[in-house]
mmCIF file of C-alpha atoms in Angstrom:
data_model
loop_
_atom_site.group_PDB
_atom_site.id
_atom_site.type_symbol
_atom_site.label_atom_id
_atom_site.label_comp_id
_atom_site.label_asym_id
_atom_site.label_seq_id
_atom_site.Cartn_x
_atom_site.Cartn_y
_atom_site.Cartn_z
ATOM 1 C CA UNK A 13 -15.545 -3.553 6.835
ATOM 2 C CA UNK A 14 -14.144 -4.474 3.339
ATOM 3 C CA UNK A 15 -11.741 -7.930 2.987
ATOM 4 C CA UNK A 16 -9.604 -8.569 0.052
ATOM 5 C CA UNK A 17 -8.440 -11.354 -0.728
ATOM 6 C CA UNK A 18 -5.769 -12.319 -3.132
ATOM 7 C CA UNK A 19 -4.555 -15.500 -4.842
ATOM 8 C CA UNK A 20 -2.167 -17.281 -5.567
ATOM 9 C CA UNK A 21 0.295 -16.112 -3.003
ATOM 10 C CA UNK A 22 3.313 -17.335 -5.249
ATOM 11 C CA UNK A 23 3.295 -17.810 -9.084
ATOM 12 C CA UNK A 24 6.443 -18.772 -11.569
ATOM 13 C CA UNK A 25 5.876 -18.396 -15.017
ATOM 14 C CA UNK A 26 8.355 -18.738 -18.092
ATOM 15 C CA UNK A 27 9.693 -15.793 -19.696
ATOM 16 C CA UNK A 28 7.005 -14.645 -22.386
ATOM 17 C CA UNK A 29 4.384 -16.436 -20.665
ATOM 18 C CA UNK A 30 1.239 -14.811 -19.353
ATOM 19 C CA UNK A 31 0.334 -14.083 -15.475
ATOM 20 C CA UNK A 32 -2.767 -13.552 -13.938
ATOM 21 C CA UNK A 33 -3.605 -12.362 -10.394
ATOM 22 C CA UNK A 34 -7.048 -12.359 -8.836
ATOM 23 C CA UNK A 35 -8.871 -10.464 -5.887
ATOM 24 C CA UNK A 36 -12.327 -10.775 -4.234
ATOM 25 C CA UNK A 37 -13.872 -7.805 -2.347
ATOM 26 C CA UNK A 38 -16.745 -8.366 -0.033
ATOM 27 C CA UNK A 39 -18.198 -4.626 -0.171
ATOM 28 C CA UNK A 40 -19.887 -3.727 -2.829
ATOM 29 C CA UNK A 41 -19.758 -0.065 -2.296
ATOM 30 C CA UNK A 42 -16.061 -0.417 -3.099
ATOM 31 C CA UNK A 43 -15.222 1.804 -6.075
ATOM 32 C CA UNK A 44 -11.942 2.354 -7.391
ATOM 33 C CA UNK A 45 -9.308 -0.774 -7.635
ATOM 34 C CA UNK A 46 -5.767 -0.258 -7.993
ATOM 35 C CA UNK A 47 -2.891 -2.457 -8.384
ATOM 36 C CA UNK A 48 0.423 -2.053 -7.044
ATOM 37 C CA UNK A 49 4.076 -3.618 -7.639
ATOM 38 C CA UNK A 50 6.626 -3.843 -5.114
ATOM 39 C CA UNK A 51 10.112 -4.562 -6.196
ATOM 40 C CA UNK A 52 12.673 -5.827 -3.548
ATOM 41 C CA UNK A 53 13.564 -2.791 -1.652
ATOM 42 C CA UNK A 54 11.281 -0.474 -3.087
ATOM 43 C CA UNK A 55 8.207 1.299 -2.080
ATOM 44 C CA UNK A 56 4.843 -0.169 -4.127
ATOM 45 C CA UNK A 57 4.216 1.879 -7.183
ATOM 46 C CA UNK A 58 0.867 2.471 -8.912
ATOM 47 C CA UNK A 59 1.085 -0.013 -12.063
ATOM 48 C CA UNK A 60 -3.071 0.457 -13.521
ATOM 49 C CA UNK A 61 -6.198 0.980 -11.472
ATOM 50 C CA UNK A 62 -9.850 0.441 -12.640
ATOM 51 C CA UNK A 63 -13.338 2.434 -11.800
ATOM 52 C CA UNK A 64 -16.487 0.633 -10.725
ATOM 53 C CA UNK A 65 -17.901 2.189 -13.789
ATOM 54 C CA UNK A 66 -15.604 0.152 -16.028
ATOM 55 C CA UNK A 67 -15.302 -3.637 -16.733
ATOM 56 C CA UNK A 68 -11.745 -3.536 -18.914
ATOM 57 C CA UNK A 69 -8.972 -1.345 -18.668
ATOM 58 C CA UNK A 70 -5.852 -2.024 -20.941
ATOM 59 C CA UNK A 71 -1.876 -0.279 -20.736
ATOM 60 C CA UNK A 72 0.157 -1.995 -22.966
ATOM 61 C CA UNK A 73 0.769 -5.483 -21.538
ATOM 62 C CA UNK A 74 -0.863 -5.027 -18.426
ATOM 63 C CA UNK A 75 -4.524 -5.446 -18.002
ATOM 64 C CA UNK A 76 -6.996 -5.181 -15.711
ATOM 65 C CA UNK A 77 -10.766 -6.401 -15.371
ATOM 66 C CA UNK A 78 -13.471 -6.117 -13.100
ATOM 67 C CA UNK A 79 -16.724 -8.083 -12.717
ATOM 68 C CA UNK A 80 -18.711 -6.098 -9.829
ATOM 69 C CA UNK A 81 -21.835 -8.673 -9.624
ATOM 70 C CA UNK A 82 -19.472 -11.226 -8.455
ATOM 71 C CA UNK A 83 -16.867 -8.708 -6.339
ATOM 72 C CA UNK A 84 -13.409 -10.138 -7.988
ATOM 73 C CA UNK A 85 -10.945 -8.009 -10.486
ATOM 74 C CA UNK A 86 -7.913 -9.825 -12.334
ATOM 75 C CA UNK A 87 -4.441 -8.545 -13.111
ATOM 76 C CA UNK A 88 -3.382 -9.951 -16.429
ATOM 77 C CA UNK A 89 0.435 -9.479 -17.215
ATOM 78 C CA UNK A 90 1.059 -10.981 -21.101
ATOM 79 C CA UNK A 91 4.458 -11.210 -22.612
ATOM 80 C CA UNK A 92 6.084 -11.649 -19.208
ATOM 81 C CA UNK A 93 9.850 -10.367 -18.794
ATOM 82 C CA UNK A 94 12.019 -10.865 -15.386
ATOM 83 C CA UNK A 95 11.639 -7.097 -14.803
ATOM 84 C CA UNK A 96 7.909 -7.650 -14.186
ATOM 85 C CA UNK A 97 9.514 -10.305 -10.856
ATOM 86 C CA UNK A 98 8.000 -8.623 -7.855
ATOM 87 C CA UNK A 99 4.851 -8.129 -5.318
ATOM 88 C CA UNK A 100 2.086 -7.252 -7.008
ATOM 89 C CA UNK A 101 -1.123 -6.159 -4.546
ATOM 90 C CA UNK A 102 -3.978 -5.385 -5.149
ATOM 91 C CA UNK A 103 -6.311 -2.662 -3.039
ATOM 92 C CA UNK A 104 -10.399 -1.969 -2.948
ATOM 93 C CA UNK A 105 -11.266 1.539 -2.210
ATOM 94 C CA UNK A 106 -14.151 2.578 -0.621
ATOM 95 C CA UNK A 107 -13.913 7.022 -0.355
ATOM 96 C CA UNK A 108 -9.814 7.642 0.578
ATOM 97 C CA UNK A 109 -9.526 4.721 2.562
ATOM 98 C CA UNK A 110 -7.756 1.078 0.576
ATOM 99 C CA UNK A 111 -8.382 -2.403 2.028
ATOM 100 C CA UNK A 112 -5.360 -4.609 0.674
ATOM 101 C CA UNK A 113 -4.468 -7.916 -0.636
ATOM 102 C CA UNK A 114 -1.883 -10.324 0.879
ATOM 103 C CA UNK A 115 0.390 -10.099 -2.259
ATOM 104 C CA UNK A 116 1.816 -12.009 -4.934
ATOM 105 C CA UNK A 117 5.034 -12.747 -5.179
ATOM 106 C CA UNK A 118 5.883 -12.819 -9.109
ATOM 107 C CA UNK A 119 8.586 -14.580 -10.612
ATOM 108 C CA UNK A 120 9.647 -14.597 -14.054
ATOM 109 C CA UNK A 121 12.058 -17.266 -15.417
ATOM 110 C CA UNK A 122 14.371 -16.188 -18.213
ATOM 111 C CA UNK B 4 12.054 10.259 -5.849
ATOM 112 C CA UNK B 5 8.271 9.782 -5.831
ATOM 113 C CA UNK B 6 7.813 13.377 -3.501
ATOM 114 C CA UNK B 7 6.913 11.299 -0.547
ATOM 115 C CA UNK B 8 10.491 11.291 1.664
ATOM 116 C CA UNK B 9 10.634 8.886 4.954
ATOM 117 C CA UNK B 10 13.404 8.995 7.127
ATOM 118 C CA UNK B 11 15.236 7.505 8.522
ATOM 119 C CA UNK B 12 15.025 4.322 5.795
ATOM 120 C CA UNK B 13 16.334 1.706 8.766
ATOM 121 C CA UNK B 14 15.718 1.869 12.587
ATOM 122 C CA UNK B 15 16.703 -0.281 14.926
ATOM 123 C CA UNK B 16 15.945 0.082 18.659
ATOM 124 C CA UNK B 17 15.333 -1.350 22.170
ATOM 125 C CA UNK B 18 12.089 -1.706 23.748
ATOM 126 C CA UNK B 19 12.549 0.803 26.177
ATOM 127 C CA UNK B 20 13.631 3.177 23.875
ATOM 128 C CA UNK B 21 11.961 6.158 21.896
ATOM 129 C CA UNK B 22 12.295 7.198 18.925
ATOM 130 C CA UNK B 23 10.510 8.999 15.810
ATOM 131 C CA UNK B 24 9.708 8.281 11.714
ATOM 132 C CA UNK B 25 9.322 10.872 9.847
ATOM 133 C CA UNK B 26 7.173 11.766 6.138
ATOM 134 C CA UNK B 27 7.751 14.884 3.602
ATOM 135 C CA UNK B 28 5.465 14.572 0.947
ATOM 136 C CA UNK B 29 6.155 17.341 -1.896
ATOM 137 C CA UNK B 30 3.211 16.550 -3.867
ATOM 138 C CA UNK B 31 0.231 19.039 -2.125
ATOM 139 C CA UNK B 32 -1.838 16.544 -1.685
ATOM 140 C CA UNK B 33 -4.364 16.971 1.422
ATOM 141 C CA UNK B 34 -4.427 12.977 2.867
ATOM 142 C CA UNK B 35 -1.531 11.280 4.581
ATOM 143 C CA UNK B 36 -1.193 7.777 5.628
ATOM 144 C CA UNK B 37 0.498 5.386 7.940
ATOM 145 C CA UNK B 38 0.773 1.966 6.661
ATOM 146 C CA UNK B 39 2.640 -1.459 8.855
ATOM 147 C CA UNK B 40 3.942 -3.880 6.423
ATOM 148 C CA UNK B 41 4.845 -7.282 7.767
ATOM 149 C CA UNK B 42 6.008 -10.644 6.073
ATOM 150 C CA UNK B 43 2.768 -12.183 5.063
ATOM 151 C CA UNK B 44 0.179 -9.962 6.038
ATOM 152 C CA UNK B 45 -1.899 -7.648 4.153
ATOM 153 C CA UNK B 46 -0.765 -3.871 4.224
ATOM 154 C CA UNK B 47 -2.311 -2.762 7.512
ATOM 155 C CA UNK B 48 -3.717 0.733 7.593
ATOM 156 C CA UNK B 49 -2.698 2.708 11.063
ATOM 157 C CA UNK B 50 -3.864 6.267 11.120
ATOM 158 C CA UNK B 51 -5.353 9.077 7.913
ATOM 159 C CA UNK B 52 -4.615 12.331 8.126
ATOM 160 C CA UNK B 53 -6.909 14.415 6.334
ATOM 161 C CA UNK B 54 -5.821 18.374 6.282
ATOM 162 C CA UNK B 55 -3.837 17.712 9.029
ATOM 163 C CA UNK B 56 -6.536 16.191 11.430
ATOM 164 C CA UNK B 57 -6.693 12.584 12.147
ATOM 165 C CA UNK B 58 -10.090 10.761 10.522
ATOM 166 C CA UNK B 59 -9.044 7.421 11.304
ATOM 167 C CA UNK B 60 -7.310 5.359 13.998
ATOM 168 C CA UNK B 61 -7.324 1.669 12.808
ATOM 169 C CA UNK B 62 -6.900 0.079 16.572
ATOM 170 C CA UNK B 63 -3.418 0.968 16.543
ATOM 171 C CA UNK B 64 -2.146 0.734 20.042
ATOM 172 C CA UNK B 65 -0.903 3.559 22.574
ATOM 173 C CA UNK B 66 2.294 2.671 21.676
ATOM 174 C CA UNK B 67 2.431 4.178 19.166
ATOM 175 C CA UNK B 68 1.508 7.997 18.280
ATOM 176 C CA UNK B 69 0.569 10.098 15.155
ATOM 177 C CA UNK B 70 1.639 13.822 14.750
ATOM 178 C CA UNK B 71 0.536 15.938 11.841
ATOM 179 C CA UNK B 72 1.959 19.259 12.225
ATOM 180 C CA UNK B 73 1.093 20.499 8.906
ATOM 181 C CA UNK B 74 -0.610 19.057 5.760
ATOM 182 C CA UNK B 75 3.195 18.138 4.223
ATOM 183 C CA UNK B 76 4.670 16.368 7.555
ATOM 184 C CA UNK B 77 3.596 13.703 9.485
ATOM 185 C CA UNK B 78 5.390 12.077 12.581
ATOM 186 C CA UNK B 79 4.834 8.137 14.034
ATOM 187 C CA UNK B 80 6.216 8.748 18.098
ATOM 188 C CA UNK B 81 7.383 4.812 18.854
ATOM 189 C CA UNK B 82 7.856 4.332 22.281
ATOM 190 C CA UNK B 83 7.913 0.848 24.498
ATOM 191 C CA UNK B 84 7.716 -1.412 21.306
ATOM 192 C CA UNK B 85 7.405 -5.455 21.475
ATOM 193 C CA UNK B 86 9.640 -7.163 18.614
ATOM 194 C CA UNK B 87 5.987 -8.073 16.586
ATOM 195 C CA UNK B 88 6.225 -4.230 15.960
ATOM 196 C CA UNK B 89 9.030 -4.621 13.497
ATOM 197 C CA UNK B 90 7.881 -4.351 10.327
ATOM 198 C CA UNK B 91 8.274 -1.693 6.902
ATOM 199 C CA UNK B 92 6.200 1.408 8.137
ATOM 200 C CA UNK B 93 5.127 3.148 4.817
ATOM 201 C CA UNK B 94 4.063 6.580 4.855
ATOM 202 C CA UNK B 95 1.763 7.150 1.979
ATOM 203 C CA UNK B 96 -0.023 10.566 0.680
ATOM 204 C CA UNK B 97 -3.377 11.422 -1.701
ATOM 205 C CA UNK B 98 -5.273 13.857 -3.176
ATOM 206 C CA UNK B 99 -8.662 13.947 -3.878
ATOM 207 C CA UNK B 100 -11.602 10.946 -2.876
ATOM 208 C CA UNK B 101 -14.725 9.099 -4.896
ATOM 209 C CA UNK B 102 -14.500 9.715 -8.580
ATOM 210 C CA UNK B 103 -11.469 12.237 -7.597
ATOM 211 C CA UNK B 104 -9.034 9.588 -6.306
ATOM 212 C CA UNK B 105 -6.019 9.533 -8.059
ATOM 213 C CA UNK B 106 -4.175 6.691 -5.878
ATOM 214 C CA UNK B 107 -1.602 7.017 -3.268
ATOM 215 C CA UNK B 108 2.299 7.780 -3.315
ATOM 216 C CA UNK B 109 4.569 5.475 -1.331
ATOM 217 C CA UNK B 110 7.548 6.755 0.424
ATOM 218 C CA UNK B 111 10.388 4.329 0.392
ATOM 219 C CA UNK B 112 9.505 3.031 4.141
ATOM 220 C CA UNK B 113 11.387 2.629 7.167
ATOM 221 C CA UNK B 114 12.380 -1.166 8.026
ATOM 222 C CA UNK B 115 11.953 -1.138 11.853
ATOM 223 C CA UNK B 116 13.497 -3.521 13.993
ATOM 224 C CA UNK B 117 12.669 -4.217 18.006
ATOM 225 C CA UNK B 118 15.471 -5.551 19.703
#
């Protein structure tokens, strides 16, 4: 079956300050790639996905990029603000069913 | 509200007792999901409804038991738990597959807790 993995496990960055998050899949028949973010308490919320199909996707100050020869996609947060401090995983899809990461735990110092 | 409702939100219970968690989703989508959530650990995947028959069973044990009476409710029957069953269960619905996938919707969870 499908393993994701996801690194780093922990990551501080200052206020304003860009964040990046990276996942490896190991089946290439994977197809769709979403991210979620957890806040404390909270259920995980659908922050950007990507196709197969695409290499870049871009929502504001969130982006999202996937190389499929080598099987990894990147979260890139830019401007960071302490409201973007939570879990962010990521997921590879392969028809309904998601494979997820371990999480990141995000922290953003005013 | 996100349309996907789990009660109740915390649980706490014995290991000889039973008990039940329960999803709503509002949304019409056609897929529900049981997700385990535990410190450290990737989300697990437990059991896919799909039109209200079960597709997958991820090696979940006997302990615990799926019920999808309809395509907006699902059910997760705990009975005889170990304490390395507490964890946030997540109920989680979808609509569509492939190219038609539109991600899933999280309920809010219910911590569980085996005393």
């Amino acid at each position: 079956g499908e393993n994701v993995e996801q690194h780093p496990s922990t990551l501080s960055v200052q206020e304003g300050d860009s964040a990046v998050i990276k996942c490896t899949y190991s089946d290439s028949a994977s197809n769709y790639f979403p991210w979620y973010k957890q806040e404390l308490g909270k259920r995980p919320q659908l922050i950007i996905d990507i196709r197969s199909n695409v290499g870049e996707k871009k929502d504001q100050r969130i982006a999202v990029t996937l190389n499929k020869t080598a099987k990894h996609f990147s979260l890139h947060i830019t401007e960071t603000q302490p409201e973007d401090s939570a879990v962010y995983f990521c997921a590879a899809s392969i028809g309904n069913q998601f494979y997820f990461g371990t999480g990141t735990s995000l922290t953003v110092i005013p | 509200e996100t349309g996907v409702t789990q009660t109740p939100r915390h649980l706490v219970m014995g290991m000889t007792n039973k008990k039940s968690l329960k999803c709503e989703q509002h949304l019409g989508h056609n897929a529900m999901y049981w997700y385990k959530q535990s410190a450290k650990k990737p989300l697990e995947l437990m059991f896919v409804y799909n039109f209200k028959e079960q597709t997958e069973n991820n090696s979940v044990p006997s302990r615990f038991s799926p019920e999808c009476p309809n395509s907006s409710h699902l059910f997760l029957h705990l009975h005889t738990l170990q304490p390395e069953d507490s964890a946030l269960y997540l109920c989680a619905s979808s609509q569509g597959a492939g190219t038609g996938w539109s991600g899933y919707t999280f309920g809010s969870g219910t911590r569980l807790t085996v005393v």
